[in-house]
Amino acid sequence: MSETDYSNKHVEFEVPEPTPEEQARLDEMYKEMEGLHTLPLWRTIGNLMPNEPTPEAVAHKWDWSQLSKVAEQAGELVPVGRGGERRAIGRCNPGLGGNPYVSPTLWAAIQYLGPGENAPEHRHSQNAFRFVTEGEGVWTVVNGDAVPMKRGDFLITPGWAYHGHHNIATEPMIWIDGLDIPFQHVMDTGFFEYGSEKITDDGTPDYSRMERLWAHPSLRPVSYPGESEFSPIGRFAWEHTDAALNEQLALENEGYPGVVSPGHAAIRYSNPTNGADVMNTVRAEFHRLRPEAQTIPVQEVGSRVFQVFEGTATITIGEKVFELSQGDMTVVPSWQQWHIVAGADGVDLFCFSDHPIFEKLGLARTFTPEGI
Ligand code: GTQ
Ligand code: FE2
């Protein structure tokens, strides 16, 4: 280490060797501090203020085929209704003490709704989204607006929006839910209310009203000026996501910029009133990699979740390596480097994270080891 290296590595803090008499007084003092519900910094600093994040959450993979099987079982054995509210099974990060937290901030569930079933309306301060991996026929009512759900669609129900789900098809449907439940639980900011018991049954429209109003490229209705804290669009239809990614790759073939790195196209779902993330606490993206293409290795503050929509990939998170195929989900804990290599047919990945929280608070930090 040179003299100009000011890196603040914690060193072992040693109190001068106490005499037996001093030791007895020290023991007594620490006991008294404990009784007063206090803890001195010099005994905790290494854990409380590490040199860099040391997440308790671990990198982990949840297998889709196993999870969808238990969701089907729950469909046979557990009714959906008031009280339980949703037939949703939350993923528990093995490092987080058995809590249904995929990361310290995020909840990621698999939700199952059988034909003819209704998940009753409610609302809460937690921000929520759905991403549909299979099937269609369910629609979700958001503040009275019926929003259809189809494979590849990304839907949001921002905090305080009333929402219920209805399956009017003849087949069961499964999708993933993402919410900021752990964040709001730890911060004690969560509120929850039941909504109407009435089931609005207008059938599934092709497009929700808010899509008809807002989902035209860069064309905002003049009747709604100003910014809103979350996207007024409740459904980001797959056809737009797919087209945007295809165009990025087509432009790459034509020699124009637009991809993240060679063979890696990506879009971020955004709030059309201000270009920011769709909701205050959650970021959502979709990534497409050409066969055998790779992402640039990234290390960043916050946690990121990937789910394979189609294809296969290998993801390296810190020291761990996971093979992913359709529906599999994996979580990247804070400050662990991640790197994805697509399989022989390429890969489509849905991705969500808590990064907007840290960007708003001035805590975001990203490091790309290759300096890109
Ligand atoms: O669909 O409203 O996975 O409120 C967790 C909490 C889903 C929902 C979840 C919820 C919902
Ligand atoms: Fe909900």
PDB file of N, CA and C in Angstrom, residues 137-141 144-149 166-169 199-209:
ATOM      1  N   GLY A 137     -56.354 -14.961 -20.543  1.00  0.00           N
ATOM      2  CA  GLY A 137     -57.745 -15.185 -20.145  1.00  0.00           C
ATOM      3  C   GLY A 137     -58.067 -14.526 -18.824  1.00  0.00           C
ATOM      4  N   VAL A 138     -57.006 -14.147 -18.064  1.00  0.00           N
ATOM      5  CA  VAL A 138     -57.264 -13.431 -16.832  1.00  0.00           C
ATOM      6  C   VAL A 138     -57.246 -11.952 -17.141  1.00  0.00           C
ATOM      7  N   TRP A 139     -58.061 -11.224 -16.451  1.00  0.00           N
ATOM      8  CA  TRP A 139     -57.904  -9.781 -16.503  1.00  0.00           C
ATOM      9  C   TRP A 139     -57.902  -9.268 -15.095  1.00  0.00           C
ATOM     10  N   THR A 140     -57.238  -8.167 -14.919  1.00  0.00           N
ATOM     11  CA  THR A 140     -57.096  -7.589 -13.607  1.00  0.00           C
ATOM     12  C   THR A 140     -57.804  -6.243 -13.661  1.00  0.00           C
ATOM     13  N   VAL A 141     -58.553  -5.921 -12.619  1.00  0.00           N
ATOM     14  CA  VAL A 141     -59.231  -4.627 -12.601  1.00  0.00           C
ATOM     15  C   VAL A 141     -58.378  -3.677 -11.787  1.00  0.00           C
ATOM     16  N   GLY A 144     -61.050   0.080 -11.414  1.00  0.00           N
ATOM     17  CA  GLY A 144     -62.224   0.004 -12.284  1.00  0.00           C
ATOM     18  C   GLY A 144     -61.913  -0.181 -13.765  1.00  0.00           C
ATOM     19  N   ASP A 145     -60.638  -0.186 -14.114  1.00  0.00           N
ATOM     20  CA  ASP A 145     -60.233  -0.352 -15.513  1.00  0.00           C
ATOM     21  C   ASP A 145     -59.840  -1.818 -15.729  1.00  0.00           C
ATOM     22  N   ALA A 146     -60.527  -2.513 -16.615  1.00  0.00           N
ATOM     23  CA  ALA A 146     -60.217  -3.929 -16.871  1.00  0.00           C
ATOM     24  C   ALA A 146     -58.984  -4.032 -17.767  1.00  0.00           C
ATOM     25  N   VAL A 147     -57.965  -4.725 -17.269  1.00  0.00           N
ATOM     26  CA  VAL A 147     -56.696  -4.835 -17.990  1.00  0.00           C
ATOM     27  C   VAL A 147     -56.469  -6.298 -18.369  1.00  0.00           C
ATOM     28  N   PRO A 148     -56.399  -6.611 -19.660  1.00  0.00           N
ATOM     29  CA  PRO A 148     -56.173  -8.011 -20.047  1.00  0.00           C
ATOM     30  C   PRO A 148     -54.743  -8.453 -19.733  1.00  0.00           C
ATOM     31  N   MET A 149     -54.558  -9.744 -19.520  1.00  0.00           N
ATOM     32  CA  MET A 149     -53.229 -10.289 -19.236  1.00  0.00           C
ATOM     33  C   MET A 149     -52.917 -11.389 -20.243  1.00  0.00           C
ATOM     34  N   HIS A 166     -59.540 -11.702 -12.183  1.00  0.00           N
ATOM     35  CA  HIS A 166     -60.637 -12.589 -12.583  1.00  0.00           C
ATOM     36  C   HIS A 166     -60.189 -13.481 -13.719  1.00  0.00           C
ATOM     37  N   ASN A 167     -60.439 -14.773 -13.571  1.00  0.00           N
ATOM     38  CA  ASN A 167     -60.123 -15.686 -14.664  1.00  0.00           C
ATOM     39  C   ASN A 167     -61.425 -16.128 -15.316  1.00  0.00           C
ATOM     40  N   ILE A 168     -61.693 -15.600 -16.490  1.00  0.00           N
ATOM     41  CA  ILE A 168     -62.948 -15.941 -17.158  1.00  0.00           C
ATOM     42  C   ILE A 168     -62.721 -17.002 -18.236  1.00  0.00           C
ATOM     43  N   ALA A 169     -61.491 -17.538 -18.285  1.00  0.00           N
ATOM     44  CA  ALA A 169     -61.179 -18.551 -19.299  1.00  0.00           C
ATOM     45  C   ALA A 169     -61.466 -19.951 -18.748  1.00  0.00           C
ATOM     46  N   ILE A 199     -68.248  -8.157  -8.250  1.00  0.00           N
ATOM     47  CA  ILE A 199     -67.394  -8.584  -9.347  1.00  0.00           C
ATOM     48  C   ILE A 199     -67.897  -7.923 -10.631  1.00  0.00           C
ATOM     49  N   THR A 200     -67.036  -7.080 -11.167  1.00  0.00           N
ATOM     50  CA  THR A 200     -67.394  -6.439 -12.435  1.00  0.00           C
ATOM     51  C   THR A 200     -67.110  -7.482 -13.504  1.00  0.00           C
ATOM     52  N   ASP A 201     -68.084  -7.843 -14.289  1.00  0.00           N
ATOM     53  CA  ASP A 201     -67.804  -8.852 -15.305  1.00  0.00           C
ATOM     54  C   ASP A 201     -68.171  -8.365 -16.691  1.00  0.00           C
ATOM     55  N   ASP A 202     -67.243  -7.582 -17.240  1.00  0.00           N
ATOM     56  CA  ASP A 202     -67.473  -7.028 -18.571  1.00  0.00           C
ATOM     57  C   ASP A 202     -66.756  -7.842 -19.644  1.00  0.00           C
ATOM     58  N   GLY A 203     -66.130  -8.963 -19.246  1.00  0.00           N
ATOM     59  CA  GLY A 203     -65.332  -9.720 -20.202  1.00  0.00           C
ATOM     60  C   GLY A 203     -63.984  -9.051 -20.375  1.00  0.00           C
ATOM     61  N   THR A 204     -63.102  -9.707 -21.103  1.00  0.00           N
ATOM     62  CA  THR A 204     -61.760  -9.161 -21.289  1.00  0.00           C
ATOM     63  C   THR A 204     -61.727  -8.227 -22.495  1.00  0.00           C
ATOM     64  N   PRO A 205     -61.419  -6.971 -22.269  1.00  0.00           N
ATOM     65  CA  PRO A 205     -61.279  -6.069 -23.418  1.00  0.00           C
ATOM     66  C   PRO A 205     -59.929  -6.330 -24.085  1.00  0.00           C
ATOM     67  N   ASP A 206     -59.763  -5.900 -25.307  1.00  0.00           N
ATOM     68  CA  ASP A 206     -58.458  -6.058 -25.967  1.00  0.00           C
ATOM     69  C   ASP A 206     -57.422  -5.135 -25.347  1.00  0.00           C
ATOM     70  N   TYR A 207     -57.848  -3.937 -24.993  1.00  0.00           N
ATOM     71  CA  TYR A 207     -56.943  -2.965 -24.380  1.00  0.00           C
ATOM     72  C   TYR A 207     -57.654  -2.276 -23.223  1.00  0.00           C
ATOM     73  N   SER A 208     -56.915  -1.975 -22.168  1.00  0.00           N
ATOM     74  CA  SER A 208     -57.482  -1.236 -21.046  1.00  0.00           C
ATOM     75  C   SER A 208     -57.693   0.218 -21.467  1.00  0.00           C
ATOM     76  N   ARG A 209     -58.533   0.917 -20.707  1.00  0.00           N
ATOM     77  CA  ARG A 209     -58.805   2.320 -21.062  1.00  0.00           C
ATOM     78  C   ARG A 209     -57.536   3.171 -20.976  1.00  0.00           C
TER      79      ARG A 209
END
